[in-house]
Short mmCIF file of C-alpha atoms and ligand atoms in Angstrom, two decimals:
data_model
loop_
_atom_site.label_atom_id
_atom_site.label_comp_id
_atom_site.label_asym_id
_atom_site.label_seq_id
_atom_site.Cartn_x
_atom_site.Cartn_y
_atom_site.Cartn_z
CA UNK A 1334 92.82 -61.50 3.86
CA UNK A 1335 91.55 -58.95 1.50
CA UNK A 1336 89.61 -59.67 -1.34
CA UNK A 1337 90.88 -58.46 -4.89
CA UNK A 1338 88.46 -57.53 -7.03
CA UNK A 1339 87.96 -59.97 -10.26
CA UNK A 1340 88.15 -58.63 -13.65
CA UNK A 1341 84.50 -57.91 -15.05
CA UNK A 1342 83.67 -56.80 -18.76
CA UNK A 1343 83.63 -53.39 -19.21
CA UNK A 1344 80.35 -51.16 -19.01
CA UNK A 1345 80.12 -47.64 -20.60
CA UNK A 1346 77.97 -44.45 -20.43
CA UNK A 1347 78.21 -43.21 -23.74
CA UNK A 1348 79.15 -44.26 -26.99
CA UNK A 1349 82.01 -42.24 -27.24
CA UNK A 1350 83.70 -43.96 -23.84
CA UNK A 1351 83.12 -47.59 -25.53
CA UNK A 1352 84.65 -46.50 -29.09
CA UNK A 1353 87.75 -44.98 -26.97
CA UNK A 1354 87.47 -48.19 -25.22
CA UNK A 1355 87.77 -50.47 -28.47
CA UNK A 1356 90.34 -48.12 -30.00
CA UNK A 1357 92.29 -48.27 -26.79
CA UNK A 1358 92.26 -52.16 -27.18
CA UNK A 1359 92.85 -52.09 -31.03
CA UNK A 1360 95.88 -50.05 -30.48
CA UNK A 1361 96.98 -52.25 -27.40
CA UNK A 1362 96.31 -54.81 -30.00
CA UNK A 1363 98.61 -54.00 -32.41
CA UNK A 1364 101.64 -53.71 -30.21
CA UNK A 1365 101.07 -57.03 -28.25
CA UNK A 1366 101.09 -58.55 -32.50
CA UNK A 1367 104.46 -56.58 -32.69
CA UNK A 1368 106.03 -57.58 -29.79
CA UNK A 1369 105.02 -61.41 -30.59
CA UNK A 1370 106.24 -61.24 -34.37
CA UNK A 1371 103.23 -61.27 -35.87
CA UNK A 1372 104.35 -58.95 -38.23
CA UNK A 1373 105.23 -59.51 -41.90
CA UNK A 1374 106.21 -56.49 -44.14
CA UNK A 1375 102.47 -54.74 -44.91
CA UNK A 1376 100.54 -58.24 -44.02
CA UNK A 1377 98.12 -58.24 -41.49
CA UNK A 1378 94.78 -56.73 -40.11
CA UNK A 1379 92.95 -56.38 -36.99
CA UNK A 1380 89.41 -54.80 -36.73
CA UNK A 1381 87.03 -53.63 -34.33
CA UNK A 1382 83.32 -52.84 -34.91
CA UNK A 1383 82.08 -48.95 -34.15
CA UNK A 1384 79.42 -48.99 -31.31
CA UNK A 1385 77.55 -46.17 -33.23
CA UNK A 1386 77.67 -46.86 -36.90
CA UNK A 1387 77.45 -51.06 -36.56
CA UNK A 1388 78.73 -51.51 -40.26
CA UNK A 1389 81.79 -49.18 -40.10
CA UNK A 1390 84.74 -50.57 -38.51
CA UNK A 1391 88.47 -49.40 -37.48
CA UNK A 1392 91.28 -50.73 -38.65
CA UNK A 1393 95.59 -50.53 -38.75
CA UNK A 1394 96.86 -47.95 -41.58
CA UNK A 1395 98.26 -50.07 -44.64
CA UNK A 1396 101.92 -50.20 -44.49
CA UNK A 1397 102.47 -49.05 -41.01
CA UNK A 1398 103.93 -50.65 -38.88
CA UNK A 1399 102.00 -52.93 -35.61
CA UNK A 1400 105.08 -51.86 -33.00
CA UNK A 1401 103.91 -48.05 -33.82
CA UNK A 1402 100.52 -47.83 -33.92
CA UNK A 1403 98.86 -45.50 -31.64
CA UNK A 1404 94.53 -44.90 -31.05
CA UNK A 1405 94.87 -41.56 -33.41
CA UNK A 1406 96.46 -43.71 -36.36
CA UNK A 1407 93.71 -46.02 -36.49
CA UNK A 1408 91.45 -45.70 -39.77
CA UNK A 1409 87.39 -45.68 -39.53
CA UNK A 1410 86.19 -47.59 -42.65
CA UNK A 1411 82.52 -47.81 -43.76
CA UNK A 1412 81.29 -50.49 -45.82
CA UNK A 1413 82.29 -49.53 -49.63
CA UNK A 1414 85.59 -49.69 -48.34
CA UNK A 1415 85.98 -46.06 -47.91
CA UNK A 1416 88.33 -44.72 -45.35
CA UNK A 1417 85.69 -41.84 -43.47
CA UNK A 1418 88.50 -40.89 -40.41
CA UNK A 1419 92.38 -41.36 -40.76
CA UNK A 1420 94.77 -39.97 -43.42
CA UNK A 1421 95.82 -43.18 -44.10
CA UNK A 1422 94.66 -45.73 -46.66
CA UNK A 1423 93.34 -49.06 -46.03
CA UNK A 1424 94.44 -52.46 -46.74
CA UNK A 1425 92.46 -53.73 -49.13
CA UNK A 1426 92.74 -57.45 -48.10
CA UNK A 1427 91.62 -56.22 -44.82
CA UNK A 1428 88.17 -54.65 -46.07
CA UNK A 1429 87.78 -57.57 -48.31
CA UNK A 1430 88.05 -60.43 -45.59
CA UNK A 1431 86.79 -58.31 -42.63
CA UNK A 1432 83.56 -56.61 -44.11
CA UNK A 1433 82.34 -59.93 -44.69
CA UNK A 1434 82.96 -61.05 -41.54
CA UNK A 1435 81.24 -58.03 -39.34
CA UNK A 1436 78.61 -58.07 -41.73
CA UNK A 1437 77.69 -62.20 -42.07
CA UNK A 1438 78.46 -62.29 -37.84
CA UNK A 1439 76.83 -59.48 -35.89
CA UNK A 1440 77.93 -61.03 -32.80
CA UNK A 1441 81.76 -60.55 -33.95
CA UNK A 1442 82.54 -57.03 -32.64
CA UNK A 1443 86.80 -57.91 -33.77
CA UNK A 1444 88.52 -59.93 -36.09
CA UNK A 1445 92.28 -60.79 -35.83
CA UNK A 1446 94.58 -61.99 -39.22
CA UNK A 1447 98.29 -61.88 -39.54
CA UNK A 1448 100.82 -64.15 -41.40
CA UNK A 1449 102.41 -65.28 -37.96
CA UNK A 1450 104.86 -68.04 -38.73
CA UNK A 1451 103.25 -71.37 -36.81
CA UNK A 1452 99.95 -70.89 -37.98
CA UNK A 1453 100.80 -70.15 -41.88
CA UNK A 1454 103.01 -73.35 -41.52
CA UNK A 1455 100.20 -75.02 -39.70
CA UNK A 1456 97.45 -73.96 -42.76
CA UNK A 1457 99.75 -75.31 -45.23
CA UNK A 1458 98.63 -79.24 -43.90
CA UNK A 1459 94.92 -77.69 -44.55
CA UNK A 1460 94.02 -79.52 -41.17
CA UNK A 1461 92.45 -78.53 -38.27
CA UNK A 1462 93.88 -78.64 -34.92
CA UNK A 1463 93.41 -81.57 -32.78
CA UNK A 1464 93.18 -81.34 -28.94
CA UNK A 1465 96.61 -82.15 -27.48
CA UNK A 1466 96.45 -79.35 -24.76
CA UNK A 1467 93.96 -78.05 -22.44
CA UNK A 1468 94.86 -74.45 -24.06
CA UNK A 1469 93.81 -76.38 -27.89
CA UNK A 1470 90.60 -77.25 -26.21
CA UNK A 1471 89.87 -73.16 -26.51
CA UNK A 1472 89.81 -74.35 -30.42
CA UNK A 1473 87.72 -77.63 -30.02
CA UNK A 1474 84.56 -77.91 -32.40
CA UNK A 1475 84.94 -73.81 -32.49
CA UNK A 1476 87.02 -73.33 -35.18
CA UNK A 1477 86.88 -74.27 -39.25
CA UNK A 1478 89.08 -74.37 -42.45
CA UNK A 1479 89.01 -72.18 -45.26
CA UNK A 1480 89.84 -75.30 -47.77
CA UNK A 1481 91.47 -73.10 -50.59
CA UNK A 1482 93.85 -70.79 -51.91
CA UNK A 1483 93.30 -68.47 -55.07
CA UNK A 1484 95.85 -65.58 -54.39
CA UNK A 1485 95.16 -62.50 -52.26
CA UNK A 1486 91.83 -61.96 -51.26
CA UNK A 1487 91.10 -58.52 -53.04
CA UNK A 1488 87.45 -59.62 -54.29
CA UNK A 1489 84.39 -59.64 -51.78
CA UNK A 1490 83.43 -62.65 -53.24
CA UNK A 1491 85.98 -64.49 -51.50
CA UNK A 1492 85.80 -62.63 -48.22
CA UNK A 1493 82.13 -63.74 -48.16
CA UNK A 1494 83.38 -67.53 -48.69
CA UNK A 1495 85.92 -66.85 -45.97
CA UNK A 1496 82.81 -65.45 -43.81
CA UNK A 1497 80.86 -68.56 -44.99
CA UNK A 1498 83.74 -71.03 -43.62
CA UNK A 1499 83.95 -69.33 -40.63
CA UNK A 1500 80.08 -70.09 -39.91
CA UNK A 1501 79.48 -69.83 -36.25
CA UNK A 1502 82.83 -70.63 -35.11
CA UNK A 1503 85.53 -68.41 -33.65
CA UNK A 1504 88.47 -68.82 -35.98
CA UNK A 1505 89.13 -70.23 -39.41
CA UNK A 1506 92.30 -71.54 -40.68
CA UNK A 1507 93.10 -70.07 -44.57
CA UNK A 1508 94.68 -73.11 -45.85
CA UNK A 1509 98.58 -71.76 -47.25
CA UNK A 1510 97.48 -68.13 -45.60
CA UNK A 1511 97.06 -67.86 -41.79
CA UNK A 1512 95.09 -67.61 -38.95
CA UNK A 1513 91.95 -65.75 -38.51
CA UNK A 1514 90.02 -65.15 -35.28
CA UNK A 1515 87.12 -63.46 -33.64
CA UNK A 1516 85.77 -62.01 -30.86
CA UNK A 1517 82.56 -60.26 -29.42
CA UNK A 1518 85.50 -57.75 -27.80
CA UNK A 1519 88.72 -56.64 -29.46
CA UNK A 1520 90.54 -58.37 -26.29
CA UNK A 1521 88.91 -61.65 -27.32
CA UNK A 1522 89.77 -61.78 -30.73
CA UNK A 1523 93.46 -61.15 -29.98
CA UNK A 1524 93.51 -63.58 -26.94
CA UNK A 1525 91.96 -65.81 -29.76
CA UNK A 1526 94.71 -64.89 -32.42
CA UNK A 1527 97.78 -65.44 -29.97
CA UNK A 1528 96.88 -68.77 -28.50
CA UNK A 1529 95.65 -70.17 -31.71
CA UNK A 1530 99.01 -69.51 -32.85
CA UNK A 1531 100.96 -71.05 -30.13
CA UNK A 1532 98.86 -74.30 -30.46
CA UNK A 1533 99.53 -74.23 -34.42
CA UNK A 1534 103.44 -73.98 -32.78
CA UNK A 1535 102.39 -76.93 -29.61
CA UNK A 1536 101.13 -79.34 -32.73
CA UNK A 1537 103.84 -78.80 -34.72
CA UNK A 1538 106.10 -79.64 -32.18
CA UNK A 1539 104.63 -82.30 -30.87
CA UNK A 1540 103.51 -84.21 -33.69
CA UNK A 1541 107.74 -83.20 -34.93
CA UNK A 1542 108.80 -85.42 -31.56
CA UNK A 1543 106.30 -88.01 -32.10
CA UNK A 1544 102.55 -89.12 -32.32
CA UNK A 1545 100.97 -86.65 -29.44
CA UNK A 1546 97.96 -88.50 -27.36
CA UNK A 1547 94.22 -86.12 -28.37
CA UNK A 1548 92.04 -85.17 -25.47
CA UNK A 1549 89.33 -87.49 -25.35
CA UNK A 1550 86.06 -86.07 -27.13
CA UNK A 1551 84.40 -85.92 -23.72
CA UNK A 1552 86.87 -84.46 -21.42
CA UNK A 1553 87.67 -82.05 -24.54
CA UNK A 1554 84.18 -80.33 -24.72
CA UNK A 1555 84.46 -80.07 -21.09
CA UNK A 1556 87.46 -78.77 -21.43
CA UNK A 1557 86.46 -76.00 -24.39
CA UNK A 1558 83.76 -74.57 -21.62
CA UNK A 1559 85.90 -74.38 -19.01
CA UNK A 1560 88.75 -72.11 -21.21
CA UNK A 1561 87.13 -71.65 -24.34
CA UNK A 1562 84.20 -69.04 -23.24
CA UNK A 1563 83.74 -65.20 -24.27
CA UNK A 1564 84.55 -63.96 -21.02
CA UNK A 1565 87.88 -66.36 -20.92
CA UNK A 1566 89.05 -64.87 -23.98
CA UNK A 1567 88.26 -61.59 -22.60
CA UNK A 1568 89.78 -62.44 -19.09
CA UNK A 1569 93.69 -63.77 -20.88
CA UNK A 1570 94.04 -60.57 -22.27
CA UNK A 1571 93.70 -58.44 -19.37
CA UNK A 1572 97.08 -59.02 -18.12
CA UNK A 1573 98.48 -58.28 -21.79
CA UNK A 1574 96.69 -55.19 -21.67
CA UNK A 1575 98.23 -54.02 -18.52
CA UNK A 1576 101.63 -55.20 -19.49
CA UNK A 1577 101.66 -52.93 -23.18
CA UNK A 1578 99.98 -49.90 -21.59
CA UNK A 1579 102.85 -49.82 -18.87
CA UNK A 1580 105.99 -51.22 -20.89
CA UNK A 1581 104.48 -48.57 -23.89
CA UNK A 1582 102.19 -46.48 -23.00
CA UNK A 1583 102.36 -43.92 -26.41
CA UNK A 1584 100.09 -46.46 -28.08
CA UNK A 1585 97.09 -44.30 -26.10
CA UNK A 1586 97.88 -41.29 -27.93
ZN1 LIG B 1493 96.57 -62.34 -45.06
#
């Protein structure tokens, strides 16, 4: 038997061939949020950190939409908020909330919001998820609750107390908002994004049917290092990646 060779993070030569990389990913990004409904009308933001200029990150066009973005649509924006590459102009919900973010977190090269249905109706409870499934575990002591809601975040203020929430985990619930994740890779922070929303949906469900039985505390922090690492974000998203690039592959234009 032949041995396949196991998916490994990404190394590059240049800067250039990692912010093709990231863009590549972004775009990828983008379509897998289409193609899972993650779409709402001009809601929704994903951004990845430039490997040159560290406080300048790309971002979707406002108003287009996820299902047609492509690597040359994507929008460099620096940290005033100005848009430096793209024609475009930016969302400024998305500056707000993800400037804050990249620039409290150095380690979080992505960040992932949309108004996807289970995990607005999940923030509305303003809980946090408990640990009915071995794929919640992912969540388990690593994620927090932005406890408020003042209208759309269009002041840096609140994207810093969004930021501050967050603290060192990898997502944060906006309580009557959405779902926010992160991610030292773009791939992680959209692995992050989709199967935080599914266990918003799994809880829902579940706790819809009856009273669902929590992971233990033990067997769920074993659990969380088992699935809920960098590199298994990273790792989920590979076959994604594969599938979006072959079913579309325009979105690498
Ligand atoms: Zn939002």
């Amino acid at each position: 038997m032949t041995k396949s060779a196991f998916p490994t993070l990404p190394t590059f030569d240049s800067v250039e061939e990692e912010r093709l990389h990231r863009k590549q990913r972004l775009a990828a990004s983008f379509r897998l949020f289409a193609k899972y409904g993650f779409d709402e009308g001009v809601a929704g933001h994903i951004t990845a950190r430039d490997p040159e200029r560290t406080d300048h990150f790309w971002v979707n066009p406002f108003a287009m939409h996820f299902g047609q973005i492509s690597v040359s649509d994507l929008l460099l924006v620096n940290h005033k908020g100005e848009v430096v590459e793209g024609e475009r102009p930016v969302n400024e919900a998305a500056f707000v909330i993800h400037s804050q973010i990249h620039a409290a977190r150095p380690d979080v090269n992505a960040a992932a919001h949309s108004h996807s249905l289970y995990g607005k109706a999940w923030s509305s409870l303003g809980r946090l998820l408990d640990p009915l499934t071995q794929d919640a575990c992912s969540f388990y002591d690593d994620h927090a609750l932005f406890d408020d809601y003042t209208g759309v975040v269009l002041d840096l203020e609140e994207g810093k107390r969004i930021a501050h929430a967050l603290d060192d985990n990898k997502a944060v619930i906006l309580r009557n908002h959405g779902l926010l994740t992160t991610g030292q890779s773009v791939d992680e922070a959209a692995w992050w994004f989709i199967a935080m929303e599914r266990c918003c949906h799994a809880q829902l469900l579940a706790e819809a049917a009856g009273t669902p039985i929590s992971i233990d505390k033990d067997n769920a922090e074993l659990t969380a290092r088992q699935v809920g690492s960098h590199l298994g974000g990273w790792l989920s998203f590979q076959p994604l990646y594969e599938l979006i690039v072959r079913e579309q592959p325009d979105l690498l234009d």
